[in-house]
Amino acid sequence: MTEAQDWIEHDPDPATAAELAACDADEIARRFAHPLTFGTAGLRGPLHGGPDGMNLAVVLRATWALAQVLKDRCLGGSAVVVGRDARHGSEDFARAAAEVLAAEGFSVTFLYTPAPTPVVAFAVRRLGAAAGVQITASHNPPRDNGYKVFVDGGLQIISPTDRDIESAIARAPHADEIARAAVEPSGVDIVAAYLERAATVRRSVGSVRVALTPMHGVGGEFALDALALAGVDDVHIVDAQFAPDPDFPTVAFPNPEEPGATDLLLALAADVDADVAVALDPDADRCAVGVPETTSDGSPRWRMLTGDETGWLLGDYLLSAHPDPATALVASTVVSSRMLAAIAAGHGAAHAETLTGFKWLSRAAAPGASLIYAYEEAIGHCVDPDAVRDKDGISAAVLVCDLVAALRSRGRTLPDALDELARRHGVHLTSAVSRRVEDAGAAMTALRTDPPAALAGVPVSVEDLAERRGQQRTDALVFSGDGLRVVVRPSGTEPKLKSYIEVRRAPTDDLAAARKTARQLMTDVAAAVAQW
């Protein structure tokens, strides 16, 4: 019997068993060539049968493997948390995961409702659970789903835990032979505790008019509840995107960073004369911010801030309010802007740079300092690390509204605050360029072998992060020159090279001139790296 025949015979889902049975030999070969593995966001893949997709058999075997790893670490019988978003298959997958963990002897909190990913991170930390599982594919297309694992403290897993689980999956029983025990949904109290905690990040008073979209995901009601608890009740929603819908019918790609994804939000914000616009991604762990501003010809417009711009604003706000910045740590990733480091230095606080992803940001540390804020340029913000040691779009939205109210009490706006940071620390412009390549590894080798000596006329030196030791080692190159920084790395999911560009200008009161020269250099550098 072949591996595929064996899988089909033991697939507990008749639909995926029949789907696999109908596949031709080439498709079967593709589906069994590369089983899903734990990447930056856990297991994630298309909804179809076989070990390379998200399906009931994969979820059962992954959960059995997680249980064995926990028991091998003397954590058998511990509390665990299982949650889900509202994607296709999420409810069935979450129930299956909860039932396997229960059968393996764990005390399972199976969240009673589809919930944001940060709720699971919060619950693991608050309950002292050994692990948490969230069924989600975040902002992936409708055809995908995923399996995300948190460990003690509500932190995302890193090696060797991910590799240990994969090894256990390889020796897991047939999916239909894995024991399951019924579990009743629960967690009302922990969801309420999460919402109450999210509301506490607000410190100022005053009304804020908000335009909000959860982008067809699970964050809508949670955001409204947290904002209401924080005293923000003038909230206008994008009706067409408010109810959870796994098909994401109004957007080509359910990611607030994608062109056009926030068009409905910004139109609503203009219509209701909002103070700020907030977009959550479908599992509500990321938060994008839109602001009204005046163009050079004096006309009004709305635009979305970059993740870096929001990161600067929130980092500066939290450090400004901290009673002793010398004991505070803020963190950003190697591909994010250097502005947060400058902001931290200006406050006398510590700054840490980590590899990409919140599995590293959540573990940022510095002697004598405690983490108070971390962000990545891909609109992920951790604004209350003591409660949620991961990115959290709900609490970030509350803090954004708090900042808007605090600024307005002084007659200022978010664009005003960005201008002040630029005057204090210099203009920082950021951008990213992705280029599809035949072989990303070969492209990186070529850059290592013959790195450019200059970019757009700016002499640059290069640091190879593959030569670092320990957790700072990664497959990336950093090119640095006068007011210029470019980080290039291969995509972890596609045959692409990704380049993250930052152009800096010295502090000046003539921001218009500084931004003009920075934009020109940015254009020239982007054109250069697009050829790599």
Tab-separated table of N, CA and C in Angstrom, residues 50-174:
chain	number	residue	atom	x	y	z
A	50	GLY	N	-4.560	15.711	2.335
A	50	GLY	CA	-3.151	15.371	2.244
A	50	GLY	C	-2.300	16.122	3.247
A	51	PRO	N	-1.058	15.681	3.443
A	51	PRO	CA	-0.199	16.257	4.483
A	51	PRO	C	0.324	17.653	4.168
A	52	ASP	N	0.144	18.150	2.936
A	52	ASP	CA	0.620	19.495	2.620
A	52	ASP	C	-0.482	20.534	2.714
A	53	GLY	N	-1.665	20.157	3.236
A	53	GLY	CA	-2.775	21.089	3.354
A	53	GLY	C	-3.323	21.111	4.763
A	54	MET	N	-4.232	22.043	5.000
A	54	MET	CA	-4.945	22.092	6.276
A	54	MET	C	-6.224	21.280	6.137
A	55	ASN	N	-6.342	20.267	6.977
A	55	ASN	CA	-7.492	19.365	6.967
A	55	ASN	C	-7.582	18.668	8.313
A	56	LEU	N	-8.641	17.933	8.524
A	56	LEU	CA	-8.876	17.307	9.828
A	56	LEU	C	-7.747	16.351	10.208
A	57	ALA	N	-7.273	15.563	9.264
A	57	ALA	CA	-6.217	14.599	9.571
A	57	ALA	C	-4.942	15.302	10.033
A	58	VAL	N	-4.566	16.381	9.361
A	58	VAL	CA	-3.365	17.129	9.747
A	58	VAL	C	-3.530	17.726	11.138
A	59	VAL	N	-4.696	18.288	11.434
A	59	VAL	CA	-4.934	18.893	12.742
A	59	VAL	C	-4.872	17.832	13.845
A	60	LEU	N	-5.492	16.684	13.617
A	60	LEU	CA	-5.475	15.630	14.632
A	60	LEU	C	-4.050	15.168	14.917
A	61	ARG	N	-3.263	14.943	13.878
A	61	ARG	CA	-1.907	14.434	14.064
A	61	ARG	C	-0.996	15.509	14.683
A	62	ALA	N	-1.184	16.776	14.281
A	62	ALA	CA	-0.382	17.852	14.878
A	62	ALA	C	-0.695	18.008	16.365
A	63	THR	N	-1.968	17.870	16.725
A	63	THR	CA	-2.346	18.038	18.124
A	63	THR	C	-1.855	16.869	18.964
A	64	TRP	N	-1.957	15.668	18.426
A	64	TRP	CA	-1.392	14.512	19.128
A	64	TRP	C	0.104	14.736	19.369
A	65	ALA	N	0.801	15.253	18.361
A	65	ALA	CA	2.234	15.502	18.487
A	65	ALA	C	2.517	16.569	19.546
A	66	LEU	N	1.732	17.644	19.542
A	66	LEU	CA	1.897	18.676	20.565
A	66	LEU	C	1.721	18.079	21.956
A	67	ALA	N	0.727	17.230	22.117
A	67	ALA	CA	0.491	16.602	23.423
A	67	ALA	C	1.694	15.770	23.863
A	68	GLN	N	2.309	15.049	22.950
A	68	GLN	CA	3.459	14.222	23.318
A	68	GLN	C	4.645	15.092	23.737
A	69	VAL	N	4.856	16.183	23.015
A	69	VAL	CA	5.966	17.077	23.371
A	69	VAL	C	5.740	17.684	24.759
A	70	LEU	N	4.518	18.091	25.041
A	70	LEU	CA	4.230	18.647	26.368
A	70	LEU	C	4.436	17.598	27.456
A	71	LYS	N	3.986	16.390	27.207
A	71	LYS	CA	4.156	15.340	28.218
A	71	LYS	C	5.617	14.953	28.388
A	72	ASP	N	6.379	14.991	27.290
A	72	ASP	CA	7.814	14.714	27.398
A	72	ASP	C	8.521	15.745	28.267
A	73	ARG	N	7.905	16.925	28.381
A	73	ARG	CA	8.486	17.990	29.206
A	73	ARG	C	7.831	18.060	30.587
A	74	CYS	N	7.220	16.963	30.977
A	74	CYS	CA	6.589	16.835	32.295
A	74	CYS	C	5.446	17.832	32.482
A	75	LEU	N	4.731	18.129	31.416
A	75	LEU	CA	3.605	19.057	31.472
A	75	LEU	C	2.277	18.354	31.235
A	76	GLY	N	2.268	17.055	31.299
A	76	GLY	CA	1.026	16.307	31.148
A	76	GLY	C	0.018	16.719	32.201
A	77	GLY	N	-1.241	16.825	31.798
A	77	GLY	CA	-2.296	17.215	32.716
A	77	GLY	C	-2.434	18.699	32.927
A	78	SER	N	-1.579	19.495	32.287
A	78	SER	CA	-1.624	20.948	32.450
A	78	SER	C	-2.840	21.549	31.751
A	79	ALA	N	-3.072	22.814	32.045
A	79	ALA	CA	-4.112	23.560	31.344
A	79	ALA	C	-3.622	23.914	29.942
A	80	VAL	N	-4.534	23.854	28.982
A	80	VAL	CA	-4.261	24.308	27.616
A	80	VAL	C	-5.476	25.095	27.131
A	81	VAL	N	-5.262	25.929	26.123
A	81	VAL	CA	-6.326	26.774	25.581
A	81	VAL	C	-6.417	26.529	24.082
A	82	VAL	N	-7.646	26.428	23.577
A	82	VAL	CA	-7.856	26.256	22.139
A	82	VAL	C	-8.855	27.305	21.653
A	83	GLY	N	-8.467	28.033	20.612
A	83	GLY	CA	-9.345	29.038	20.035
A	83	GLY	C	-9.371	28.930	18.526
A	84	ARG	N	-10.139	29.818	17.898
A	84	ARG	CA	-10.281	29.759	16.444
A	84	ARG	C	-10.748	31.099	15.905
A	85	ASP	N	-10.481	31.318	14.613
A	85	ASP	CA	-11.091	32.441	13.919
A	85	ASP	C	-12.348	31.941	13.215
A	86	ALA	N	-12.825	32.673	12.219
A	86	ALA	CA	-14.088	32.312	11.565
A	86	ALA	C	-13.880	31.810	10.143
A	87	ARG	N	-12.712	31.318	9.832
A	87	ARG	CA	-12.441	30.816	8.490
A	87	ARG	C	-13.137	29.479	8.232
A	88	HIS	N	-13.148	29.117	6.959
A	88	HIS	CA	-13.673	27.809	6.591
A	88	HIS	C	-12.892	26.724	7.341
A	89	GLY	N	-13.601	25.851	8.018
A	89	GLY	CA	-12.976	24.738	8.723
A	89	GLY	C	-12.509	25.040	10.125
A	90	SER	N	-12.480	26.301	10.526
A	90	SER	CA	-11.877	26.640	11.819
A	90	SER	C	-12.598	25.995	12.994
A	91	GLU	N	-13.927	26.011	12.983
A	91	GLU	CA	-14.657	25.447	14.117
A	91	GLU	C	-14.388	23.950	14.244
A	92	ASP	N	-14.438	23.210	13.151
A	92	ASP	CA	-14.195	21.772	13.202
A	92	ASP	C	-12.762	21.473	13.628
A	93	PHE	N	-11.809	22.228	13.109
A	93	PHE	CA	-10.410	21.989	13.461
A	93	PHE	C	-10.157	22.297	14.939
A	94	ALA	N	-10.735	23.388	15.432
A	94	ALA	CA	-10.527	23.750	16.835
A	94	ALA	C	-11.140	22.706	17.759
A	95	ARG	N	-12.342	22.249	17.420
A	95	ARG	CA	-12.974	21.225	18.248
A	95	ARG	C	-12.133	19.946	18.252
A	96	ALA	N	-11.625	19.563	17.109
A	96	ALA	CA	-10.789	18.368	17.036
A	96	ALA	C	-9.541	18.523	17.899
A	97	ALA	N	-8.901	19.693	17.833
A	97	ALA	CA	-7.712	19.922	18.653
A	97	ALA	C	-8.042	19.854	20.138
A	98	ALA	N	-9.152	20.459	20.533
A	98	ALA	CA	-9.562	20.438	21.942
A	98	ALA	C	-9.839	19.011	22.399
A	99	GLU	N	-10.489	18.231	21.542
A	99	GLU	CA	-10.853	16.862	21.924
A	99	GLU	C	-9.631	15.947	22.023
A	100	VAL	N	-8.661	16.132	21.169
A	100	VAL	CA	-7.437	15.338	21.274
A	100	VAL	C	-6.684	15.675	22.563
A	101	LEU	N	-6.551	16.965	22.856
A	101	LEU	CA	-5.852	17.360	24.082
A	101	LEU	C	-6.578	16.859	25.324
A	102	ALA	N	-7.896	16.877	25.294
A	102	ALA	CA	-8.658	16.353	26.427
A	102	ALA	C	-8.423	14.850	26.591
A	103	ALA	N	-8.435	14.124	25.484
A	103	ALA	CA	-8.204	12.680	25.544
A	103	ALA	C	-6.803	12.349	26.034
A	104	GLU	N	-5.871	13.269	25.813
A	104	GLU	CA	-4.502	13.061	26.277
A	104	GLU	C	-4.308	13.491	27.731
A	105	GLY	N	-5.399	13.916	28.381
A	105	GLY	CA	-5.345	14.197	29.809
A	105	GLY	C	-5.138	15.647	30.192
A	106	PHE	N	-5.213	16.557	29.243
A	106	PHE	CA	-5.029	17.978	29.552
A	106	PHE	C	-6.355	18.622	29.957
A	107	SER	N	-6.252	19.692	30.740
A	107	SER	CA	-7.427	20.472	31.141
A	107	SER	C	-7.633	21.564	30.093
A	108	VAL	N	-8.690	21.437	29.297
A	108	VAL	CA	-8.834	22.241	28.090
A	108	VAL	C	-9.859	23.358	28.272
A	109	THR	N	-9.434	24.581	27.988
A	109	THR	CA	-10.364	25.694	27.795
A	109	THR	C	-10.570	25.852	26.299
A	110	PHE	N	-11.762	25.482	25.835
A	110	PHE	CA	-12.111	25.552	24.419
A	110	PHE	C	-13.015	26.765	24.242
A	111	LEU	N	-12.446	27.851	23.712
A	111	LEU	CA	-13.171	29.117	23.663
A	111	LEU	C	-14.508	28.973	22.952
A	112	TYR	N	-15.521	29.545	23.548
A	112	TYR	CA	-16.907	29.337	23.135
A	112	TYR	C	-17.293	30.075	21.863
A	113	THR	N	-16.449	30.991	21.404
A	113	THR	CA	-16.799	31.818	20.258
A	113	THR	C	-15.560	32.065	19.418
A	114	PRO	N	-15.708	32.283	18.111
A	114	PRO	CA	-14.536	32.707	17.332
A	114	PRO	C	-13.941	33.970	17.941
A	115	ALA	N	-12.635	34.012	18.058
A	115	ALA	CA	-12.001	35.097	18.815
A	115	ALA	C	-10.675	35.487	18.172
A	116	PRO	N	-10.247	36.726	18.402
A	116	PRO	CA	-8.937	37.164	17.916
A	116	PRO	C	-7.804	36.299	18.460
A	117	THR	N	-6.770	36.166	17.675
A	117	THR	CA	-5.601	35.408	18.108
A	117	THR	C	-5.032	35.909	19.433
A	118	PRO	N	-4.949	37.236	19.682
A	118	PRO	CA	-4.391	37.684	20.961
A	118	PRO	C	-5.198	37.253	22.178
A	119	VAL	N	-6.457	36.877	22.009
A	119	VAL	CA	-7.221	36.370	23.145
A	119	VAL	C	-6.612	35.054	23.629
A	120	VAL	N	-6.193	34.208	22.699
A	120	VAL	CA	-5.555	32.948	23.086
A	120	VAL	C	-4.206	33.217	23.744
A	121	ALA	N	-3.418	34.134	23.192
A	121	ALA	CA	-2.136	34.483	23.815
A	121	ALA	C	-2.355	35.006	25.233
A	122	PHE	N	-3.371	35.859	25.408
A	122	PHE	CA	-3.710	36.387	26.730
A	122	PHE	C	-4.135	35.269	27.669
A	123	ALA	N	-4.997	34.372	27.191
A	123	ALA	CA	-5.529	33.310	28.039
A	123	ALA	C	-4.424	32.377	28.519
A	124	VAL	N	-3.495	32.032	27.633
A	124	VAL	CA	-2.383	31.167	28.038
A	124	VAL	C	-1.584	31.830	29.152
A	125	ARG	N	-1.322	33.109	29.011
A	125	ARG	CA	-0.536	33.826	30.015
A	125	ARG	C	-1.320	33.986	31.311
A	126	ARG	N	-2.581	34.401	31.218
A	126	ARG	CA	-3.391	34.660	32.412
A	126	ARG	C	-3.666	33.374	33.194
A	127	LEU	N	-3.924	32.268	32.499
A	127	LEU	CA	-4.278	31.011	33.158
A	127	LEU	C	-3.065	30.187	33.558
A	128	GLY	N	-1.879	30.628	33.173
A	128	GLY	CA	-0.690	29.819	33.445
A	128	GLY	C	-0.719	28.513	32.689
A	129	ALA	N	-1.308	28.526	31.497
A	129	ALA	CA	-1.445	27.308	30.707
A	129	ALA	C	-0.102	26.886	30.118
A	130	ALA	N	0.002	25.594	29.834
A	130	ALA	CA	1.230	25.083	29.233
A	130	ALA	C	1.317	25.405	27.759
A	131	ALA	N	0.159	25.555	27.112
A	131	ALA	CA	0.163	25.816	25.677
A	131	ALA	C	-1.190	26.352	25.244
A	132	GLY	N	-1.200	26.892	24.055
A	132	GLY	CA	-2.440	27.336	23.427
A	132	GLY	C	-2.382	27.038	21.945
A	133	VAL	N	-3.533	26.741	21.368
A	133	VAL	CA	-3.643	26.509	19.930
A	133	VAL	C	-4.696	27.454	19.376
A	134	GLN	N	-4.345	28.188	18.332
A	134	GLN	CA	-5.300	29.033	17.631
A	134	GLN	C	-5.381	28.565	16.179
A	135	ILE	N	-6.591	28.230	15.762
A	135	ILE	CA	-6.820	27.880	14.365
A	135	ILE	C	-7.061	29.177	13.600
A	136	THR	N	-6.111	29.549	12.750
A	136	THR	CA	-6.205	30.809	12.019
A	136	THR	C	-5.211	30.813	10.871
A	137	ALA	N	-5.557	31.534	9.829
A	137	ALA	CA	-4.597	31.837	8.765
A	137	ALA	C	-4.433	33.341	8.637
A	138	SER	N	-4.807	34.066	9.692
A	138	SER	CA	-4.599	35.509	9.763
A	138	SER	C	-5.153	36.206	8.528
A	139	HIS	N	-4.276	36.836	7.730
A	139	HIS	CA	-4.719	37.613	6.575
A	139	HIS	C	-4.479	36.885	5.255
A	140	ASN	N	-4.310	35.568	5.307
A	140	ASN	CA	-4.150	34.797	4.076
A	140	ASN	C	-5.433	34.787	3.250
A	141	PRO	N	-5.364	34.339	1.993
A	141	PRO	CA	-6.568	34.249	1.155
A	141	PRO	C	-7.603	33.277	1.738
A	142	PRO	N	-8.837	33.331	1.246
A	142	PRO	CA	-9.921	32.497	1.800
A	142	PRO	C	-9.658	30.993	1.737
A	143	ARG	N	-8.839	30.565	0.801
A	143	ARG	CA	-8.620	29.130	0.613
A	143	ARG	C	-7.708	28.526	1.675
A	144	ASP	N	-7.122	29.348	2.557
A	144	ASP	CA	-6.132	28.874	3.516
A	144	ASP	C	-6.693	28.780	4.936
A	145	ASN	N	-6.021	27.972	5.731
A	145	ASN	CA	-6.209	27.995	7.171
A	145	ASN	C	-4.881	27.625	7.813
A	146	GLY	N	-4.845	27.639	9.159
A	146	GLY	CA	-3.574	27.401	9.817
A	146	GLY	C	-3.734	26.962	11.260
A	147	TYR	N	-2.598	26.666	11.887
A	147	TYR	CA	-2.542	26.076	13.228
A	147	TYR	C	-1.376	26.739	13.954
A	148	LYS	N	-1.701	27.621	14.888
A	148	LYS	CA	-0.682	28.418	15.581
A	148	LYS	C	-0.562	27.946	17.020
A	149	VAL	N	0.648	27.811	17.511
A	149	VAL	CA	0.882	27.279	18.856
A	149	VAL	C	1.589	28.320	19.721
A	150	PHE	N	1.046	28.516	20.914
A	150	PHE	CA	1.684	29.330	21.950
A	150	PHE	C	2.126	28.419	23.082
A	151	VAL	N	3.186	28.810	23.754
A	151	VAL	CA	3.658	28.052	24.914
A	151	VAL	C	3.557	28.909	26.164
A	152	ASP	N	4.125	28.429	27.253
A	152	ASP	CA	4.058	29.087	28.549
A	152	ASP	C	4.339	30.585	28.428
A	153	GLY	N	3.462	31.409	29.027
A	153	GLY	CA	3.607	32.846	28.938
A	153	GLY	C	2.900	33.445	27.735
A	154	GLY	N	2.293	32.598	26.898
A	154	GLY	CA	1.607	33.094	25.710
A	154	GLY	C	2.553	33.527	24.613
A	155	LEU	N	3.727	32.922	24.560
A	155	LEU	CA	4.708	33.233	23.526
A	155	LEU	C	4.596	32.236	22.375
A	156	GLN	N	4.828	32.711	21.166
A	156	GLN	CA	4.854	31.812	20.023
A	156	GLN	C	6.032	30.849	20.157
A	157	ILE	N	5.863	29.656	19.607
A	157	ILE	CA	6.927	28.658	19.724
A	157	ILE	C	8.127	29.022	18.857
A	158	ILE	N	9.299	28.606	19.309
A	158	ILE	CA	10.540	28.701	18.548
A	158	ILE	C	11.217	27.335	18.619
A	159	SER	N	12.331	27.195	17.915
A	159	SER	CA	13.106	25.957	18.010
A	159	SER	C	13.708	25.832	19.408
A	160	PRO	N	13.789	24.617	19.970
A	160	PRO	CA	13.537	23.345	19.299
A	160	PRO	C	12.080	22.860	19.379
A	161	THR	N	11.184	23.647	19.984
A	161	THR	CA	9.815	23.159	20.154
A	161	THR	C	9.159	22.852	18.821
A	162	ASP	N	9.321	23.734	17.837
A	162	ASP	CA	8.678	23.485	16.545
A	162	ASP	C	9.208	22.210	15.894
A	163	ARG	N	10.531	22.010	15.949
A	163	ARG	CA	11.100	20.804	15.352
A	163	ARG	C	10.702	19.556	16.137
A	164	ASP	N	10.567	19.681	17.461
A	164	ASP	CA	10.139	18.537	18.271
A	164	ASP	C	8.721	18.110	17.894
A	165	ILE	N	7.832	19.098	17.677
A	165	ILE	CA	6.464	18.768	17.279
A	165	ILE	C	6.457	18.108	15.905
A	166	GLU	N	7.243	18.629	14.976
A	166	GLU	CA	7.304	18.025	13.642
A	166	GLU	C	7.810	16.587	13.711
A	167	SER	N	8.800	16.339	14.567
A	167	SER	CA	9.301	14.968	14.725
A	167	SER	C	8.215	14.052	15.273
A	168	ALA	N	7.432	14.571	16.212
A	168	ALA	CA	6.341	13.774	16.776
A	168	ALA	C	5.245	13.528	15.742
A	169	ILE	N	4.981	14.519	14.878
A	169	ILE	CA	3.994	14.314	13.812
A	169	ILE	C	4.409	13.141	12.928
A	170	ALA	N	5.699	13.045	12.653
A	170	ALA	CA	6.190	11.993	11.762
A	170	ALA	C	5.932	10.602	12.330
A	171	ARG	N	5.787	10.478	13.651
A	171	ARG	CA	5.524	9.167	14.252
A	171	ARG	C	4.103	9.051	14.805
A	172	ALA	N	3.254	10.008	14.444
A	172	ALA	CA	1.878	10.007	14.953
A	172	ALA	C	1.087	8.830	14.401
A	173	PRO	N	0.091	8.348	15.162
A	173	PRO	CA	-0.784	7.287	14.643
A	173	PRO	C	-1.571	7.785	13.432
A	174	HIS	N	-2.247	6.837	12.775
A	174	HIS	CA	-3.191	7.246	11.741
A	174	HIS	C	-4.217	8.197	12.361
